Amino acid sequence: MPRIWLLCCYICIVLLQPAPALELNATPVEKLQNVPGIVYDVAQDQQDFLWLAAEYDGLLRFDGTEYLRFSPANAGPPFSYSHVVNDSQNNLWVATWGHGLWQLDPQRRHWRQVSAPVPADARIQLLQHDKAQNLWIGTTTGLYLLRANHSTAEIVLPLRGQRIWQLTEQSNGTLWVATSNGLYQFNPVSTAPGSWLQTADLAGAEIRAVAVHGDYLLIGRRAGIDLLDLRDGVIRHSSDLGNTNVFMSENADQWLVGSIDGLYRQRLTPAGLESELLLPAVDARNLYRDRQNNIWLSTRYNGIMRVPEPPLKSRQPAVTAFISPTQKHRLGPHSVTATARWQPLEKSLLQLKDGRWQELIFAPEYQVAYVRDVVEFAGQTLVGTDQGLYRYQPGAGLTPVNLPTTAPRLNIERMALASDDSLWLGLWEHGVYRIAAPSDAAVVLPPAVQLQTELQAQEGVIDIQQDAQQQLWLLSRHGKIYQGLPTELKLRWQPPANLATGYFHCLLAEADMFWLCTDRGLLRVSKDFSQADLLSLEHGLPDIRVIGITRTEQFIWVLTRNGVMLMRPDGSDIRLLSTRQELNLAAAQLRGIVALPSDQVQLATSDGLWQLAHTDLTPVPTNMQLHLTEFRLNQQLFSLNESNTILKLPERVQELQLKFRLLSFQRHLQVNYFFRWNAQQHWTAFGPEAVLTLSQLAPGRHQLEVMAQAGGQFIHTRPLQLDVPVPWWQRPAGIVVLTLAGSLLLYLSYRYRVNRLQQRAEKLDALVAERTQALEAANQQLQHLSNTDSLTGLLNRRALQYAAGLLQAQRSRHAAPLTLALLDIDHFKQINDMHGHDAGDDVLRQVATYLRQRLRSQDLLARWGGEEFLLLMPNTTLPQAQQLVDALRLGIRTLDTSPLDIALSATFGISPVATSALALEQAIKAADLALYQGKTQGRDQVVLAALPD
């Protein structure tokens, strides 16, 4: 039997050995908890990740939010990285300061250090590809060339021993190398020797930056910048902007300059070089333009940052002088008439004439709160307000126009001139009025005629627009579109239930389309009213609540309080503008965007007016990429190679977390993520963050698809297959183990049945033993009853004497103090006589319980007789016993005897116990005498027995 058991156990152990761990096609990485401080270079790979070469934090991958550190295996602390570039095969080439040149493969798993002649401890200051994809490596001791598709570098002999700073390439292949000893030029494919530039102030000078800019060569010296004309080798311009580290061209006459002292923008003007400081007190080390056209600045001590965008232009002349910085104004829609430009404020109107703003104030008694529109009608300047129609006349100011109507209040929402020169007034909740054009200029306007309309009461007209065909269209606040006819309003369209929103704000009437601003998006309605669709966040809107829309020559501009969107009428070429430091779009005004010439618009906020061109908005990138950026398995963070779309999970998965991100690097772009599991029909929304935590996956293969929605685009990941291993008990080995275990169980059952008879015999023996044990327990219980006072549960006199004898015997071997106390309940006989013996018994039990709770575990307590109790206190001196007993006496006085209302007290006699054979009897007698003495002295006290001389 033991051998069979051991054999089965051995087979189970062999078969249940854990399967070898699956090798994930992933790279262990570390998440950086802080923002890197010193970054020397940036590069973008083919997946659009940004890679940072940091001094103390190592090689970092940046997805726009988080940094992951990649390190060579067993390399120790992170290297100090100086440069990083990406080649056409998606390899990363990483330069270090003191650890040579490294290559990281496209899967980001395997590192390789480039061998000689590049020293293993080289300090690399330059790492750059030329147009032929050759890699140039500049160190503190020379320049090296690693040709494309070669594994071994070669040294450039003329520059051996030189400290290399930068390199730039002309269109003809000529290279210019900035060194600590001047500027060297050569053509690597030519047999002609290179040469040092011998121009004055440059020969032998330390050149730290160089870049080709059109026909010029930008040269950065410690003391300044020179523009060398490449056509004749003459320095055309110079500036004293020194300590230059890097140049980057922006256009033909403008470039960025990164220096130790900050980031500058330099322009070539007819008067020379002009420099503008963009970022002060920044040690700028490198500039990089990514595929999304973002420009990244690498700095020392300030990490990586975007180059600031050009500041937005405020509309000139500014209106800020008329706006309170503490109490913001509401700016109404901009109006232009033949004689002036008008800007409504909250309770006044600004007139721009001859290049200056003039504020026109309504008289207080008019109680005007809002100005809506200004029009030229019948030779008069008319102003529509919430308190009626006003006329403006130079010298006379703003005066009300008496316009008899049936409306209880002439709250004008919009005014518009029709093609027949009539004036239309849209009132808030009180219909539409038309004033016919007078035959000639007159001081008194023709009467306002209320049009017959299908406009429901309390609905209100909120916008009036004229299309290219000179037709007048009106929009109600519930989204109904009316056509304005000379005698009536004709309802042409109303939103169906699925497009009905809470509120409509504005209307743009195009030749073939209507655009409606709503609080659920931008509603597009065909001119024949046969089609309507709602544009929302998924179509690129910065926010679903649209508060303004206008049209310029090429673009439609859409205003929300979370951003401005520009697009062509067909919905293409989307550009976005989000809140900036100088522009608070949360303060944008209703209908606060109007068209200006040259594809520009005016934007109104409570802070002022802004003039925007389409170049001020950022195009939504095309070909954006969505990637799995983090893969966390059992507390270990990985970067997964997405070329492997099948991920085989290990057997024991405690935690599996997947994180996806759209690599747009656009702050204004709102992204929403969705996922689909196992090819389900519908997508499930993630929200603005795509983090998926999986647990308890069923065995087998699962498919995960993730989609991002941004800027009107839908970007998908490649489907990711997750292979969950089959549990061991479903595998062939597990089935064998279970079979063996079942056979073993049957064998054990048989053995169990065979042993039953033996167990019954043993059970009889056990029953006899059990009965014997029960008899012994009964004897022990009888003995306990014989030693215990039945009323109080305390030791009786006999039991105490026996225990005291044992205690005295122990003291004869190990001397220790022992004190005896005898207590008697005062007036106990009166309690029995007045309240009965049952009450007396209750008192005895209560006193016994109190004494048992208060005494220590080492003390012995017994009922000595009647109302007397005896207390033995080992290891207790007489003063200690006196203190304890006095506390007991005071406690007895506080016992609650309700409902008898008896005041209890007790008298105590205390005596030390000697170690002689008769000491206990002598101590009891002495304590009894002391107790008697206490009784005669008035009771309720503690009396010490007289000590022998």
PDB file of N, CA and C in Angstrom, residues 819-878:
ATOM      1  N   THR A 819      -1.704  38.002  53.911  1.00  0.00           N
ATOM      2  CA  THR A 819      -2.587  38.785  54.787  1.00  0.00           C
ATOM      3  C   THR A 819      -3.975  38.210  54.701  1.00  0.00           C
ATOM      4  N   LEU A 820      -4.665  38.196  55.860  1.00  0.00           N
ATOM      5  CA  LEU A 820      -6.012  37.642  55.971  1.00  0.00           C
ATOM      6  C   LEU A 820      -6.965  38.750  56.371  1.00  0.00           C
ATOM      7  N   ALA A 821      -8.141  38.736  55.743  1.00  0.00           N
ATOM      8  CA  ALA A 821      -9.170  39.722  56.076  1.00  0.00           C
ATOM      9  C   ALA A 821     -10.480  38.995  56.305  1.00  0.00           C
ATOM     10  N   LEU A 822     -11.194  39.429  57.339  1.00  0.00           N
ATOM     11  CA  LEU A 822     -12.502  38.884  57.659  1.00  0.00           C
ATOM     12  C   LEU A 822     -13.492  40.025  57.592  1.00  0.00           C
ATOM     13  N   LEU A 823     -14.589  39.853  56.841  1.00  0.00           N
ATOM     14  CA  LEU A 823     -15.561  40.943  56.723  1.00  0.00           C
ATOM     15  C   LEU A 823     -16.923  40.413  57.123  1.00  0.00           C
ATOM     16  N   ASP A 824     -17.732  41.367  57.660  1.00  0.00           N
ATOM     17  CA  ASP A 824     -19.086  41.033  58.095  1.00  0.00           C
ATOM     18  C   ASP A 824     -19.997  42.138  57.611  1.00  0.00           C
ATOM     19  N   ILE A 825     -21.133  41.756  56.978  1.00  0.00           N
ATOM     20  CA  ILE A 825     -22.084  42.744  56.481  1.00  0.00           C
ATOM     21  C   ILE A 825     -22.821  43.328  57.666  1.00  0.00           C
ATOM     22  N   ASP A 826     -22.836  44.629  57.769  1.00  0.00           N
ATOM     23  CA  ASP A 826     -23.443  45.329  58.904  1.00  0.00           C
ATOM     24  C   ASP A 826     -24.956  45.215  58.855  1.00  0.00           C
ATOM     25  N   HIS A 827     -25.542  45.052  60.051  1.00  0.00           N
ATOM     26  CA  HIS A 827     -27.004  45.052  60.210  1.00  0.00           C
ATOM     27  C   HIS A 827     -27.669  44.017  59.318  1.00  0.00           C
ATOM     28  N   PHE A 828     -27.018  42.894  59.115  1.00  0.00           N
ATOM     29  CA  PHE A 828     -27.577  41.898  58.205  1.00  0.00           C
ATOM     30  C   PHE A 828     -28.835  41.273  58.802  1.00  0.00           C
ATOM     31  N   LYS A 829     -28.870  41.145  60.117  1.00  0.00           N
ATOM     32  CA  LYS A 829     -30.043  40.553  60.755  1.00  0.00           C
ATOM     33  C   LYS A 829     -31.273  41.419  60.517  1.00  0.00           C
ATOM     34  N   GLN A 830     -31.082  42.750  60.557  1.00  0.00           N
ATOM     35  CA  GLN A 830     -32.220  43.646  60.293  1.00  0.00           C
ATOM     36  C   GLN A 830     -32.738  43.464  58.873  1.00  0.00           C
ATOM     37  N   ILE A 831     -31.812  43.212  57.936  1.00  0.00           N
ATOM     38  CA  ILE A 831     -32.233  43.004  56.544  1.00  0.00           C
ATOM     39  C   ILE A 831     -33.119  41.767  56.463  1.00  0.00           C
ATOM     40  N   ASN A 832     -32.690  40.701  57.116  1.00  0.00           N
ATOM     41  CA  ASN A 832     -33.507  39.486  57.082  1.00  0.00           C
ATOM     42  C   ASN A 832     -34.849  39.707  57.766  1.00  0.00           C
ATOM     43  N   ASP A 833     -34.811  40.436  58.926  1.00  0.00           N
ATOM     44  CA  ASP A 833     -36.046  40.620  59.688  1.00  0.00           C
ATOM     45  C   ASP A 833     -37.026  41.527  58.948  1.00  0.00           C
ATOM     46  N   MET A 834     -36.487  42.572  58.295  1.00  0.00           N
ATOM     47  CA  MET A 834     -37.368  43.564  57.678  1.00  0.00           C
ATOM     48  C   MET A 834     -37.790  43.175  56.259  1.00  0.00           C
ATOM     49  N   HIS A 835     -36.870  42.518  55.541  1.00  0.00           N
ATOM     50  CA  HIS A 835     -37.155  42.259  54.132  1.00  0.00           C
ATOM     51  C   HIS A 835     -37.252  40.782  53.802  1.00  0.00           C
ATOM     52  N   GLY A 836     -36.931  39.953  54.735  1.00  0.00           N
ATOM     53  CA  GLY A 836     -37.035  38.529  54.477  1.00  0.00           C
ATOM     54  C   GLY A 836     -35.698  37.911  54.130  1.00  0.00           C
ATOM     55  N   HIS A 837     -35.660  36.566  54.289  1.00  0.00           N
ATOM     56  CA  HIS A 837     -34.400  35.864  54.025  1.00  0.00           C
ATOM     57  C   HIS A 837     -34.054  35.845  52.542  1.00  0.00           C
ATOM     58  N   ASP A 838     -35.054  35.905  51.675  1.00  0.00           N
ATOM     59  CA  ASP A 838     -34.727  35.947  50.234  1.00  0.00           C
ATOM     60  C   ASP A 838     -33.952  37.213  49.889  1.00  0.00           C
ATOM     61  N   ALA A 839     -34.359  38.326  50.471  1.00  0.00           N
ATOM     62  CA  ALA A 839     -33.629  39.573  50.236  1.00  0.00           C
ATOM     63  C   ALA A 839     -32.233  39.470  50.810  1.00  0.00           C
ATOM     64  N   GLY A 840     -32.119  38.843  52.021  1.00  0.00           N
ATOM     65  CA  GLY A 840     -30.787  38.666  52.581  1.00  0.00           C
ATOM     66  C   GLY A 840     -29.904  37.817  51.691  1.00  0.00           C
ATOM     67  N   ASP A 841     -30.508  36.751  51.116  1.00  0.00           N
ATOM     68  CA  ASP A 841     -29.715  35.912  50.197  1.00  0.00           C
ATOM     69  C   ASP A 841     -29.256  36.719  48.985  1.00  0.00           C
ATOM     70  N   ASP A 842     -30.134  37.568  48.465  1.00  0.00           N
ATOM     71  CA  ASP A 842     -29.753  38.413  47.314  1.00  0.00           C
ATOM     72  C   ASP A 842     -28.593  39.329  47.667  1.00  0.00           C
ATOM     73  N   VAL A 843     -28.634  39.866  48.903  1.00  0.00           N
ATOM     74  CA  VAL A 843     -27.541  40.742  49.341  1.00  0.00           C
ATOM     75  C   VAL A 843     -26.241  39.969  49.400  1.00  0.00           C
ATOM     76  N   LEU A 844     -26.293  38.735  49.959  1.00  0.00           N
ATOM     77  CA  LEU A 844     -25.073  37.930  50.045  1.00  0.00           C
ATOM     78  C   LEU A 844     -24.514  37.625  48.656  1.00  0.00           C
ATOM     79  N   ARG A 845     -25.402  37.275  47.727  1.00  0.00           N
ATOM     80  CA  ARG A 845     -24.925  36.985  46.370  1.00  0.00           C
ATOM     81  C   ARG A 845     -24.343  38.245  45.708  1.00  0.00           C
ATOM     82  N   GLN A 846     -24.976  39.373  45.965  1.00  0.00           N
ATOM     83  CA  GLN A 846     -24.478  40.606  45.342  1.00  0.00           C
ATOM     84  C   GLN A 846     -23.113  40.977  45.890  1.00  0.00           C
ATOM     85  N   VAL A 847     -22.949  40.851  47.201  1.00  0.00           N
ATOM     86  CA  VAL A 847     -21.643  41.169  47.807  1.00  0.00           C
ATOM     87  C   VAL A 847     -20.593  40.181  47.304  1.00  0.00           C
ATOM     88  N   ALA A 848     -20.943  38.900  47.213  1.00  0.00           N
ATOM     89  CA  ALA A 848     -19.985  37.901  46.747  1.00  0.00           C
ATOM     90  C   ALA A 848     -19.557  38.191  45.307  1.00  0.00           C
ATOM     91  N   THR A 849     -20.527  38.530  44.481  1.00  0.00           N
ATOM     92  CA  THR A 849     -20.193  38.843  43.075  1.00  0.00           C
ATOM     93  C   THR A 849     -19.267  40.050  43.003  1.00  0.00           C
ATOM     94  N   TYR A 850     -19.570  41.073  43.774  1.00  0.00           N
ATOM     95  CA  TYR A 850     -18.721  42.269  43.749  1.00  0.00           C
ATOM     96  C   TYR A 850     -17.309  41.944  44.193  1.00  0.00           C
ATOM     97  N   LEU A 851     -17.174  41.154  45.297  1.00  0.00           N
ATOM     98  CA  LEU A 851     -15.831  40.816  45.787  1.00  0.00           C
ATOM     99  C   LEU A 851     -15.072  39.981  44.769  1.00  0.00           C
ATOM    100  N   ARG A 852     -15.757  39.039  44.123  1.00  0.00           N
ATOM    101  CA  ARG A 852     -15.084  38.190  43.136  1.00  0.00           C
ATOM    102  C   ARG A 852     -14.574  39.041  41.954  1.00  0.00           C
ATOM    103  N   GLN A 853     -15.356  40.066  41.574  1.00  0.00           N
ATOM    104  CA  GLN A 853     -14.946  40.904  40.436  1.00  0.00           C
ATOM    105  C   GLN A 853     -13.788  41.822  40.796  1.00  0.00           C
ATOM    106  N   ARG A 854     -13.757  42.269  42.036  1.00  0.00           N
ATOM    107  CA  ARG A 854     -12.741  43.237  42.422  1.00  0.00           C
ATOM    108  C   ARG A 854     -11.418  42.618  42.827  1.00  0.00           C
ATOM    109  N   LEU A 855     -11.439  41.360  43.318  1.00  0.00           N
ATOM    110  CA  LEU A 855     -10.209  40.756  43.818  1.00  0.00           C
ATOM    111  C   LEU A 855      -9.346  40.265  42.685  1.00  0.00           C
ATOM    112  N   ARG A 856      -8.106  40.083  42.983  1.00  0.00           N
ATOM    113  CA  ARG A 856      -7.151  39.591  42.002  1.00  0.00           C
ATOM    114  C   ARG A 856      -7.280  38.084  41.840  1.00  0.00           C
ATOM    115  N   SER A 857      -6.715  37.579  40.758  1.00  0.00           N
ATOM    116  CA  SER A 857      -6.822  36.147  40.477  1.00  0.00           C
ATOM    117  C   SER A 857      -6.075  35.311  41.515  1.00  0.00           C
ATOM    118  N   GLN A 858      -5.069  35.884  42.160  1.00  0.00           N
ATOM    119  CA  GLN A 858      -4.277  35.117  43.124  1.00  0.00           C
ATOM    120  C   GLN A 858      -4.939  35.071  44.501  1.00  0.00           C
ATOM    121  N   ASP A 859      -5.947  35.928  44.729  1.00  0.00           N
ATOM    122  CA  ASP A 859      -6.577  35.982  46.054  1.00  0.00           C
ATOM    123  C   ASP A 859      -7.574  34.836  46.222  1.00  0.00           C
ATOM    124  N   LEU A 860      -7.755  34.397  47.481  1.00  0.00           N
ATOM    125  CA  LEU A 860      -8.725  33.358  47.819  1.00  0.00           C
ATOM    126  C   LEU A 860      -9.870  33.987  48.592  1.00  0.00           C
ATOM    127  N   LEU A 861     -11.108  33.665  48.170  1.00  0.00           N
ATOM    128  CA  LEU A 861     -12.303  34.245  48.783  1.00  0.00           C
ATOM    129  C   LEU A 861     -13.256  33.113  49.134  1.00  0.00           C
ATOM    130  N   ALA A 862     -13.793  33.154  50.366  1.00  0.00           N
ATOM    131  CA  ALA A 862     -14.717  32.108  50.809  1.00  0.00           C
ATOM    132  C   ALA A 862     -15.802  32.722  51.688  1.00  0.00           C
ATOM    133  N   ARG A 863     -16.966  32.040  51.660  1.00  0.00           N
ATOM    134  CA  ARG A 863     -18.009  32.421  52.624  1.00  0.00           C
ATOM    135  C   ARG A 863     -17.703  31.652  53.908  1.00  0.00           C
ATOM    136  N   TRP A 864     -17.438  32.417  54.965  1.00  0.00           N
ATOM    137  CA  TRP A 864     -16.952  31.831  56.208  1.00  0.00           C
ATOM    138  C   TRP A 864     -18.098  31.354  57.075  1.00  0.00           C
ATOM    139  N   GLY A 865     -19.246  31.973  56.907  1.00  0.00           N
ATOM    140  CA  GLY A 865     -20.421  31.577  57.687  1.00  0.00           C
ATOM    141  C   GLY A 865     -21.380  32.723  57.796  1.00  0.00           C
ATOM    142  N   GLY A 866     -22.688  32.490  57.585  1.00  0.00           N
ATOM    143  CA  GLY A 866     -23.683  33.548  57.722  1.00  0.00           C
ATOM    144  C   GLY A 866     -23.371  34.668  56.756  1.00  0.00           C
ATOM    145  N   GLU A 867     -23.222  35.893  57.374  1.00  0.00           N
ATOM    146  CA  GLU A 867     -22.900  37.049  56.554  1.00  0.00           C
ATOM    147  C   GLU A 867     -21.417  37.366  56.571  1.00  0.00           C
ATOM    148  N   GLU A 868     -20.562  36.400  56.979  1.00  0.00           N
ATOM    149  CA  GLU A 868     -19.132  36.634  57.054  1.00  0.00           C
ATOM    150  C   GLU A 868     -18.421  36.036  55.828  1.00  0.00           C
ATOM    151  N   PHE A 869     -17.396  36.743  55.362  1.00  0.00           N
ATOM    152  CA  PHE A 869     -16.553  36.314  54.251  1.00  0.00           C
ATOM    153  C   PHE A 869     -15.098  36.414  54.682  1.00  0.00           C
ATOM    154  N   LEU A 870     -14.285  35.454  54.221  1.00  0.00           N
ATOM    155  CA  LEU A 870     -12.864  35.447  54.562  1.00  0.00           C
ATOM    156  C   LEU A 870     -12.060  35.587  53.277  1.00  0.00           C
ATOM    157  N   LEU A 871     -11.034  36.423  53.361  1.00  0.00           N
ATOM    158  CA  LEU A 871     -10.212  36.752  52.207  1.00  0.00           C
ATOM    159  C   LEU A 871      -8.757  36.511  52.524  1.00  0.00           C
ATOM    160  N   LEU A 872      -8.075  35.682  51.722  1.00  0.00           N
ATOM    161  CA  LEU A 872      -6.631  35.451  51.824  1.00  0.00           C
ATOM    162  C   LEU A 872      -5.945  36.125  50.654  1.00  0.00           C
ATOM    163  N   MET A 873      -4.923  36.968  50.962  1.00  0.00           N
ATOM    164  CA  MET A 873      -4.246  37.747  49.927  1.00  0.00           C
ATOM    165  C   MET A 873      -2.765  37.403  49.924  1.00  0.00           C
ATOM    166  N   PRO A 874      -2.327  36.459  49.095  1.00  0.00           N
ATOM    167  CA  PRO A 874      -0.912  36.093  49.016  1.00  0.00           C
ATOM    168  C   PRO A 874      -0.088  37.235  48.431  1.00  0.00           C
ATOM    169  N   ASN A 875       1.179  37.226  48.795  1.00  0.00           N
ATOM    170  CA  ASN A 875       2.151  38.205  48.288  1.00  0.00           C
ATOM    171  C   ASN A 875       1.663  39.629  48.510  1.00  0.00           C
ATOM    172  N   THR A 876       0.988  39.843  49.639  1.00  0.00           N
ATOM    173  CA  THR A 876       0.422  41.161  49.942  1.00  0.00           C
ATOM    174  C   THR A 876       0.798  41.543  51.366  1.00  0.00           C
ATOM    175  N   THR A 877       1.438  42.680  51.523  1.00  0.00           N
ATOM    176  CA  THR A 877       1.805  43.178  52.850  1.00  0.00           C
ATOM    177  C   THR A 877       0.586  43.760  53.513  1.00  0.00           C
ATOM    178  N   LEU A 878       0.746  44.019  54.782  1.00  0.00           N
ATOM    179  CA  LEU A 878      -0.372  44.555  55.550  1.00  0.00           C
ATOM    180  C   LEU A 878      -0.824  45.918  55.027  1.00  0.00           C
TER     181      LEU A 878
END
